[in-house]
Short mmCIF file of N, CA and C in Angstrom, two decimals:
data_model
loop_
_atom_site.label_atom_id
_atom_site.label_comp_id
_atom_site.label_asym_id
_atom_site.label_seq_id
_atom_site.Cartn_x
_atom_site.Cartn_y
_atom_site.Cartn_z
N UNK A 8 20.22 -0.75 51.82
CA UNK A 8 19.09 -1.47 51.03
C UNK A 8 18.91 -2.87 51.56
N UNK A 9 19.85 -3.61 52.19
CA UNK A 9 19.65 -5.01 52.60
C UNK A 9 18.81 -4.82 54.04
N UNK A 10 19.05 -3.74 54.83
CA UNK A 10 18.18 -3.53 56.14
C UNK A 10 16.79 -3.24 55.73
N UNK A 11 16.30 -2.46 54.58
CA UNK A 11 15.00 -2.31 54.16
C UNK A 11 14.26 -3.52 53.63
N UNK A 12 14.95 -4.43 52.98
CA UNK A 12 14.35 -5.62 52.73
C UNK A 12 14.30 -6.55 53.82
N UNK A 13 15.08 -6.67 54.74
CA UNK A 13 14.72 -7.52 55.94
C UNK A 13 13.76 -6.80 56.79
N UNK A 14 13.62 -5.40 56.95
CA UNK A 14 12.60 -4.91 57.89
C UNK A 14 11.33 -5.19 57.15
N UNK A 15 11.14 -5.19 55.77
CA UNK A 15 10.04 -5.23 54.87
C UNK A 15 9.34 -6.95 55.12
N UNK A 16 10.56 -7.87 55.37
CA UNK A 16 10.13 -9.19 55.32
C UNK A 16 9.98 -9.84 54.19
N UNK A 17 10.77 -9.42 53.14
CA UNK A 17 10.77 -9.90 51.86
C UNK A 17 11.57 -11.32 51.74
N UNK A 18 10.94 -12.18 51.12
CA UNK A 18 11.58 -13.47 50.94
C UNK A 18 12.17 -13.83 49.44
N UNK A 19 12.87 -14.81 49.32
CA UNK A 19 13.45 -15.01 48.06
C UNK A 19 12.15 -15.52 47.08
N UNK A 20 12.11 -14.83 46.08
CA UNK A 20 11.25 -15.09 45.08
C UNK A 20 9.97 -13.92 45.03
N UNK A 21 9.99 -12.84 46.14
CA UNK A 21 8.94 -12.01 46.30
C UNK A 21 9.43 -10.88 45.16
N UNK A 22 8.28 -10.24 44.67
CA UNK A 22 8.47 -9.34 43.77
C UNK A 22 8.46 -7.92 44.40
N UNK A 23 9.69 -7.21 44.35
CA UNK A 23 9.56 -5.95 45.27
C UNK A 23 9.91 -4.80 44.30
N UNK A 24 9.79 -3.51 44.83
CA UNK A 24 10.27 -2.31 44.14
C UNK A 24 10.84 -1.45 45.10
N UNK A 25 12.35 -1.14 44.99
CA UNK A 25 12.91 -0.12 45.62
C UNK A 25 12.83 1.25 45.25
N UNK A 26 12.72 2.25 46.28
CA UNK A 26 12.58 3.64 45.97
C UNK A 26 13.62 4.32 46.68
N UNK A 27 14.45 5.01 46.05
CA UNK A 27 15.24 6.01 46.73
C UNK A 27 14.66 7.26 47.09
N UNK A 28 14.50 7.73 48.24
CA UNK A 28 13.85 8.91 48.70
C UNK A 28 14.40 9.98 48.57
N UNK A 29 15.53 10.49 49.07
CA UNK A 29 16.16 11.64 48.95
C UNK A 29 17.74 11.46 49.40
N UNK A 30 18.46 12.65 49.02
CA UNK A 30 19.92 12.59 49.34
C UNK A 30 20.12 13.62 50.36
N UNK A 31 21.19 13.49 51.13
CA UNK A 31 21.50 14.60 52.21
C UNK A 31 22.97 14.93 51.88
N UNK A 32 23.39 16.09 51.68
CA UNK A 32 24.68 16.73 51.92
C UNK A 32 25.46 16.72 53.06
N UNK A 33 26.60 15.67 52.93
CA UNK A 33 27.39 15.62 54.08
C UNK A 33 28.79 15.96 53.66
N UNK A 34 29.74 16.35 54.63
CA UNK A 34 31.14 16.38 54.35
C UNK A 34 31.85 15.48 54.92
N UNK A 35 32.68 14.76 54.47
CA UNK A 35 33.57 13.70 54.80
C UNK A 35 35.14 14.13 54.63
N UNK A 36 35.99 13.30 55.54
CA UNK A 36 37.20 13.63 55.41
C UNK A 36 37.96 12.47 54.84
N UNK A 37 38.94 13.09 53.73
CA UNK A 37 39.70 12.13 52.99
C UNK A 37 41.09 12.10 53.45
N UNK A 38 41.76 11.14 53.74
CA UNK A 38 43.17 11.28 54.20
C UNK A 38 43.90 11.52 52.97
N UNK A 39 45.03 12.36 53.17
CA UNK A 39 45.99 12.88 52.10
C UNK A 39 47.24 11.91 52.65
N UNK A 40 47.96 11.17 51.44
CA UNK A 40 49.06 10.42 51.82
C UNK A 40 50.32 10.77 50.99
N UNK A 41 51.45 10.72 51.52
CA UNK A 41 52.64 11.07 50.79
C UNK A 41 52.84 9.90 50.05
N UNK A 42 54.04 9.77 49.12
CA UNK A 42 54.36 8.82 48.30
C UNK A 42 54.65 7.36 48.80
N UNK A 43 55.05 7.47 50.21
CA UNK A 43 55.18 6.10 50.99
C UNK A 43 53.90 5.62 51.58
N UNK A 44 52.93 6.30 51.41
CA UNK A 44 51.59 5.85 51.78
C UNK A 44 51.30 6.29 53.29
N UNK A 45 52.11 7.30 53.93
CA UNK A 45 51.76 7.98 55.18
C UNK A 45 50.87 8.96 55.09
N UNK A 46 49.81 8.98 56.01
CA UNK A 46 48.87 10.00 56.14
C UNK A 46 49.56 11.24 56.54
N UNK A 47 49.58 12.34 55.87
CA UNK A 47 50.13 13.58 56.29
C UNK A 47 49.07 14.75 56.39
N UNK A 48 47.82 14.36 56.11
CA UNK A 48 46.80 15.49 56.28
C UNK A 48 45.36 14.89 55.92
N UNK A 49 44.41 15.60 55.82
CA UNK A 49 43.05 15.46 55.40
C UNK A 49 42.49 16.56 54.62
N UNK A 50 41.63 16.14 53.84
CA UNK A 50 40.95 17.00 52.94
C UNK A 50 39.40 16.95 53.02
N UNK A 51 38.84 17.78 53.00
CA UNK A 51 37.14 17.89 53.41
C UNK A 51 36.63 17.72 51.97
N UNK A 52 35.45 16.96 51.71
CA UNK A 52 34.85 16.72 50.62
C UNK A 52 33.29 16.68 50.81
N UNK A 53 32.59 17.42 49.99
CA UNK A 53 30.95 17.42 50.06
C UNK A 53 30.58 16.23 49.16
N UNK A 54 29.61 15.42 49.68
CA UNK A 54 29.24 14.12 49.09
C UNK A 54 27.75 14.20 49.34
N UNK A 55 26.91 13.62 48.68
CA UNK A 55 25.66 13.19 49.05
C UNK A 55 25.47 11.90 49.51
N UNK A 56 24.79 11.72 50.75
CA UNK A 56 24.52 10.40 51.30
C UNK A 56 23.06 10.08 51.17
N UNK A 57 22.80 8.97 50.30
CA UNK A 57 21.52 8.49 50.31
C UNK A 57 20.75 8.06 51.31
N UNK A 58 19.74 8.09 51.51
CA UNK A 58 18.71 7.85 52.64
C UNK A 58 18.40 6.34 52.28
N UNK A 59 17.90 5.46 53.31
CA UNK A 59 17.41 4.07 52.98
C UNK A 59 16.50 4.07 52.06
N UNK A 60 16.13 2.94 51.30
CA UNK A 60 15.41 2.92 50.19
C UNK A 60 14.09 2.52 51.06
N UNK A 61 12.90 2.89 50.26
CA UNK A 61 11.64 2.31 50.77
C UNK A 61 11.43 0.92 50.09
N UNK A 62 10.70 0.06 50.45
CA UNK A 62 10.45 -1.33 49.86
C UNK A 62 8.93 -1.41 49.79
N UNK A 63 8.48 -1.70 48.37
CA UNK A 63 7.02 -1.91 48.15
C UNK A 63 6.93 -3.18 47.49
N UNK A 64 5.95 -4.00 47.90
CA UNK A 64 5.69 -5.32 47.20
C UNK A 64 4.79 -4.98 46.12
#
């Protein structure tokens, strides 16, 4: 979101509207840990990654 605001050149006091465009399904790796905190493996998880917001003034 910060990147979208910077690219649009918005300044403090400007009125803006953010719109989320879509989500993309991705698979991430989540480390599995034992009771001592040591990584013992990984689990895959499907999550939705949000695309950058569009900025409208």
